[in-house]
Amino acid sequence: MKITFTLNGKKTTIETSPEKKLIDILRLDLGLCGTKKGCEQGECGSCLVLINNNLINSCLVPAFRLGGKDIMTIEGFSQTKEYSMIEEAFLKKGVTLCGFCAPGVVLSIANLLSNTSTPSTGEIRDALSGQLCRCNGFLSLIQVVVEVFRIKNRKKNAKRS
Ligand code: FES
Ligand code: FES
């Protein structure tokens, strides 16, 4: 079947089987390997993408559900100013991501950024809860997110003055 959707801001049409999962379409058909493949059961979060601004595990989404959707992967998000803020926060806190969880963690933070301006620790925990990170402690990721919002608010205040 032919399916048309928006991918990282570009209208995209593919020919695929209806049941093929989005993770495989991205990685195998479209060469977007930033999205990682882990458990394939919706548990690890390494395959997270944004679909219509919602965080979704791409390993669970069949092609036939993609028509007309607006999909953002880590490749698209890395071109945004929000990505630069997140990158700055990771550098500032000295936290590195191994690459396996990086797309999911970054897009989880992106989703939180677009939904709130001053998240509580509980909200940050909830935002990261769909992501399994084997290398970093949860606490260090929380500190990075707090720093992201500090940077965001600093930039906002600088614009006002
Ligand atoms: S690969 Fe999709 S949640 Fe693990
Ligand atoms: S940094 Fe390696 S899994 Fe998160």
Short mmCIF file of C-alpha atoms in Angstrom, two decimals, residues 82 85 88 110 112-119 145-159:
data_model
loop_
_atom_site.label_atom_id
_atom_site.label_comp_id
_atom_site.label_asym_id
_atom_site.label_seq_id
_atom_site.Cartn_x
_atom_site.Cartn_y
_atom_site.Cartn_z
CA GLU A 82 15.20 23.00 21.75
CA MET A 85 19.24 23.57 24.85
CA GLU A 88 23.87 22.29 26.42
CA ALA A 110 11.47 17.52 24.14
CA LEU A 112 8.13 17.70 28.39
CA LEU A 113 9.51 21.02 27.12
CA SER A 114 6.54 21.48 24.84
CA ASN A 115 4.01 20.59 27.54
CA THR A 116 5.16 22.50 30.60
CA SER A 117 7.29 25.44 31.66
CA THR A 118 8.23 24.47 35.23
CA PRO A 119 7.88 20.72 35.80
CA VAL A 145 16.17 17.96 32.76
CA VAL A 146 16.19 20.51 35.61
CA GLU A 147 19.13 22.17 33.84
CA VAL A 148 17.28 22.16 30.51
CA PHE A 149 14.45 24.16 32.06
CA ARG A 150 16.93 26.50 33.78
CA ILE A 151 18.48 27.23 30.36
CA LYS A 152 15.06 27.65 28.78
CA ASN A 153 13.90 30.13 31.43
CA ARG A 154 17.22 32.00 31.31
CA LYS A 155 16.84 32.43 27.53
CA LYS A 156 13.23 33.51 27.93
CA ASN A 157 14.14 36.14 30.55
CA ALA A 158 17.06 37.38 28.41
CA LYS A 159 14.65 37.94 25.53
#
